[in-house]
Short mmCIF file of C-alpha atoms in Angstrom, two decimals:
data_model
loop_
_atom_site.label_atom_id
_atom_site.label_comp_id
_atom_site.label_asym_id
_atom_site.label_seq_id
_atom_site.Cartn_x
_atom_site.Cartn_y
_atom_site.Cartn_z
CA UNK A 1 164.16 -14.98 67.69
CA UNK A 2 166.59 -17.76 68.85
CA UNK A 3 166.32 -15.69 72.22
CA UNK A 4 163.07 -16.02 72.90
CA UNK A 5 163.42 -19.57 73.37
CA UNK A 6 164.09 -21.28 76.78
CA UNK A 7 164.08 -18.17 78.64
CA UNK A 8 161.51 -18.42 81.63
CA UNK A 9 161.84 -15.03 82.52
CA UNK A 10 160.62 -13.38 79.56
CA UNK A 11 156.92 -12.44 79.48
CA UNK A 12 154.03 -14.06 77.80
CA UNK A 13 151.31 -12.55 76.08
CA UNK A 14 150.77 -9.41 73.71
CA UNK A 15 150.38 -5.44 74.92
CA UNK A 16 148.95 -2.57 73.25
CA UNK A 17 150.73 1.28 72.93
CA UNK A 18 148.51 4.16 73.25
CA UNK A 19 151.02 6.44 71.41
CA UNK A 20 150.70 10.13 72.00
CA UNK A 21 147.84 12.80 73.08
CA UNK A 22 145.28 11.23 71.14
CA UNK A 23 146.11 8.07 72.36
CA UNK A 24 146.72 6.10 68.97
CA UNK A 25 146.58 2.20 69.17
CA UNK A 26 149.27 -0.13 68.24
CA UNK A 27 147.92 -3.40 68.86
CA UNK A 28 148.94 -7.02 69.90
CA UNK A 29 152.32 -6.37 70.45
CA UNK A 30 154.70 -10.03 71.48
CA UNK A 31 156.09 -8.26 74.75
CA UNK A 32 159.00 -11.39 74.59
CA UNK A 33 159.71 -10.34 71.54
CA UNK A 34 160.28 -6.80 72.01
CA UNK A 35 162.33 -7.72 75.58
CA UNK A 36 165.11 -9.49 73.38
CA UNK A 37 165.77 -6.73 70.98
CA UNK A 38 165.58 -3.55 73.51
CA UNK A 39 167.02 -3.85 76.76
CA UNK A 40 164.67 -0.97 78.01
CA UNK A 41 161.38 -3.01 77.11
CA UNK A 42 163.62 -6.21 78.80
CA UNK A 43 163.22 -3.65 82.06
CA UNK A 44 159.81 -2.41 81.46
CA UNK A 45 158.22 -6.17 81.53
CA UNK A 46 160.39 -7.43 83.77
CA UNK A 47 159.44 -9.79 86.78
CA UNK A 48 158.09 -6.99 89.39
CA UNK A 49 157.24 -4.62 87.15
CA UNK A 50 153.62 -3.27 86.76
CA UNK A 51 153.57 -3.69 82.77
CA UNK A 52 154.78 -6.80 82.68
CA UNK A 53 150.69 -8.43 83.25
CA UNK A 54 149.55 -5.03 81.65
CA UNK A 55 147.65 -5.04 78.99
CA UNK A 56 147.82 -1.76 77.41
CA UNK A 57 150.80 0.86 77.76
CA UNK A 58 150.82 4.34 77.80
CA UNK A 59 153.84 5.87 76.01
CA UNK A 60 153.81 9.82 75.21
CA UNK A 61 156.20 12.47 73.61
CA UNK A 62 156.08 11.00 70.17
CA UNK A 63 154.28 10.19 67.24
CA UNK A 64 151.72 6.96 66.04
CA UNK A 65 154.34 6.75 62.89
CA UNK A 66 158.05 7.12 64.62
CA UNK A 67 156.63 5.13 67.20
CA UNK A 68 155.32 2.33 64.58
CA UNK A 69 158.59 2.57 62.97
CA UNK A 70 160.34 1.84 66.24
CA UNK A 71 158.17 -1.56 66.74
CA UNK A 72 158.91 -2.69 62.94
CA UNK A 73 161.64 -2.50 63.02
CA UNK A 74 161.92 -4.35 66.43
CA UNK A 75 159.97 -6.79 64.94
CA UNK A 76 161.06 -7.17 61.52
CA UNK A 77 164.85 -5.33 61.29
CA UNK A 78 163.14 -3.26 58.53
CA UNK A 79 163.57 0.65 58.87
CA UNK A 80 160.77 2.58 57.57
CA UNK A 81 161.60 6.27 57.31
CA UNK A 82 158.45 7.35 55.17
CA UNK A 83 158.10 8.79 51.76
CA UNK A 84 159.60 12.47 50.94
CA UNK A 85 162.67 13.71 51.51
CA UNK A 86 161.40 16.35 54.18
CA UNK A 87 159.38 13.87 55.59
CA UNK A 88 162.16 10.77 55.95
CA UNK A 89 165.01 13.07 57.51
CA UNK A 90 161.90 14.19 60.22
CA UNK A 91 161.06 10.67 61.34
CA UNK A 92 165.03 9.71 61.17
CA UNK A 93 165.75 12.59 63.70
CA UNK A 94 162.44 11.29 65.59
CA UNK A 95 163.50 7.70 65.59
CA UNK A 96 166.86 7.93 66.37
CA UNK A 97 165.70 9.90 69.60
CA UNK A 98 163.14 6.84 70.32
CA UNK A 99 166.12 4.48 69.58
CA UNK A 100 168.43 6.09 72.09
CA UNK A 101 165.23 5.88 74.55
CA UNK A 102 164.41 2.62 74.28
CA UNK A 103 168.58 1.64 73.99
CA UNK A 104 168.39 0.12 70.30
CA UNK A 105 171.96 1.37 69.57
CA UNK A 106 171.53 -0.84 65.86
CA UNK A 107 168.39 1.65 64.69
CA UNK A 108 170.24 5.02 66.75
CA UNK A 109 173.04 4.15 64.24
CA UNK A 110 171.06 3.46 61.21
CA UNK A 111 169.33 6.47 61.63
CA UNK A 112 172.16 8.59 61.89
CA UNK A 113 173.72 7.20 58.73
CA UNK A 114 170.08 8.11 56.95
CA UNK A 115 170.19 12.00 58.17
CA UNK A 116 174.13 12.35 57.28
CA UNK A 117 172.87 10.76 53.78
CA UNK A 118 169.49 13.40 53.53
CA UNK A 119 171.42 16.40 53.44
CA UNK A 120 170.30 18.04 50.72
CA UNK A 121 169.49 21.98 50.21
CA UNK A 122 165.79 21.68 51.41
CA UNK A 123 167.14 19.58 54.59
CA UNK A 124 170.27 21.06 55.34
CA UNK A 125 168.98 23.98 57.87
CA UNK A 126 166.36 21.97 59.90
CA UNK A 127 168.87 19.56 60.21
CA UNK A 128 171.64 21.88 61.11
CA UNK A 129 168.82 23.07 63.88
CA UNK A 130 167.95 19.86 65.40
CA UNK A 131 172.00 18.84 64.97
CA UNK A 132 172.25 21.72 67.24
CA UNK A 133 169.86 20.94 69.48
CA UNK A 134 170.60 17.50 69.95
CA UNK A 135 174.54 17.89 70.11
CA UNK A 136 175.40 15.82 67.12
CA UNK A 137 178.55 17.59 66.52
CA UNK A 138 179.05 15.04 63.09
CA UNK A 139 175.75 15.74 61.35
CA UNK A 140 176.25 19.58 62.73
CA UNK A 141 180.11 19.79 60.95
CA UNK A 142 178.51 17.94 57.79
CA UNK A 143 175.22 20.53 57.80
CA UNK A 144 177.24 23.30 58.28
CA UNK A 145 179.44 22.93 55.38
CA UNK A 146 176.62 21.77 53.12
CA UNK A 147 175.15 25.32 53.73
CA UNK A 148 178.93 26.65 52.61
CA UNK A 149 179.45 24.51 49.78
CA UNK A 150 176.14 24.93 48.29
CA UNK A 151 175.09 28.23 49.71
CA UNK A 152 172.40 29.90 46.54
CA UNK A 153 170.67 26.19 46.09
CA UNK A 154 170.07 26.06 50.14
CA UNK A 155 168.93 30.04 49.62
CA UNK A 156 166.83 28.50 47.08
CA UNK A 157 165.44 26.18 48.48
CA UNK A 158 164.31 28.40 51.27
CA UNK A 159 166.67 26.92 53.87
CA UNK A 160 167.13 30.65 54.93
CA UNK A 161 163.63 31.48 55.43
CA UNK A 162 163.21 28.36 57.61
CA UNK A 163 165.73 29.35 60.23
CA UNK A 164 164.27 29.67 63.87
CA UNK A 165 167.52 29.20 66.18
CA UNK A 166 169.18 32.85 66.73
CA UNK A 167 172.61 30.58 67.68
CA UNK A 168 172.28 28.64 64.46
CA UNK A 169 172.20 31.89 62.52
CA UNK A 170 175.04 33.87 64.04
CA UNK A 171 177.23 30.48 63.39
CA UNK A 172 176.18 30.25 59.78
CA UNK A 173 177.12 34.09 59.36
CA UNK A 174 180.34 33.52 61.37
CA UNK A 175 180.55 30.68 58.65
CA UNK A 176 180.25 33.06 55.84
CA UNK A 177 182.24 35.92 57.20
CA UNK A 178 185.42 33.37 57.24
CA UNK A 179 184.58 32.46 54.21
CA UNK A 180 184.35 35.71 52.47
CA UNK A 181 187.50 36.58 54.81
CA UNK A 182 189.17 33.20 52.65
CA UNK A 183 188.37 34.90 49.58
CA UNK A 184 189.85 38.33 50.32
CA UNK A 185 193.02 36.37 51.63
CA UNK A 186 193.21 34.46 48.69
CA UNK A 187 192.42 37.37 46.00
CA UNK A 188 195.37 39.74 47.84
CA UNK A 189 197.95 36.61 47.57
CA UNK A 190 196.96 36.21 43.23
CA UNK A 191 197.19 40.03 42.93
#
């Protein structure tokens, strides 16, 4: 907050976010505070710019709640991943991608640590997906050998039946075929 103060070229007055399709409302927004703790809204109201004096902004590819989540914790340094396990690794993914948007590399990291720590057999396999898709070679590595380590529970759990990503699968039965190659290896050298 110490940064809002004394600086003349931060913006004055409040905006609301029409979030989405629908257009969901977040509303009276402190645009000075946002511009101190995201160098991307620092941009979007700065002197020139057509949102600066704008009253309402349009933002789309996202959701009312990641994108709420995003201004809290702006606002407050409080993250707010939801309730349910499902439901708190989604809006970390989700969040993490609006963090590295709006260049909040405190929240991109935060959210990071909360998927590596939601691996769990009902997770692991969406999150191996969007690891995939996303390139996050650290949460792929750790989803990957989840599935190995803990293999019936993900099975379980469903984690199979959830798979969409033909490159995902062939790794995770490359994954299995060394592992069941480890086995053999390791039966032949005790026999």
């Amino acid at each position: 907050m110490a940064n809002t103060w004394g600086d003349a070229t931060l913006p004055t007055g409040l905006v609301t976010f029409l979030v989405g399709d629908d257009e969901e409302r977040i509303e009276h927004v402190s645009k000075a505070n946002l511009c101190v703790r995201s160098v991307f809204f620092r941009t979007m109201f700065g002197i020139g710019m057509k949102e600066r004096d704008a009253a309402e902004v349009t933002v789309l590819e996202t959701d009312l709640a990641s994108f709420t989540a995003l201004v809290r914790y702006l606002l407050t340094d409080q993250l707010d991943l939801g309730e349910g396990e499902g439901e708190q690794a989604r809006r970390a993914l989700v969040l993490r991608q609006l963090a590295h948007k709006y260049q909040v590399p405190r929240l991109e990291l935060l959210c990071a640590q909360a998927l590596q720590e939601s691996v769990a057999p009902a997770t692991a396999v969406p999150l191996l997906e969007a690891a995939h898709t996303t390139g996050d070679g650290r949460l792929l590595a750790q989803c990957r050998r989840f599935v190995a380590d803990h293999a019936a529970e993900v099975r379980a759990s469903g984690g199979v039946e959830q798979l969409r990503d033909l490159g995902v699968a062939k790794g995770l039965l490359g994954d299995a075929l060394d592992q069941v190659a480890e086995l053999k290896g390791a039966l032949r050298s005790h026999s």
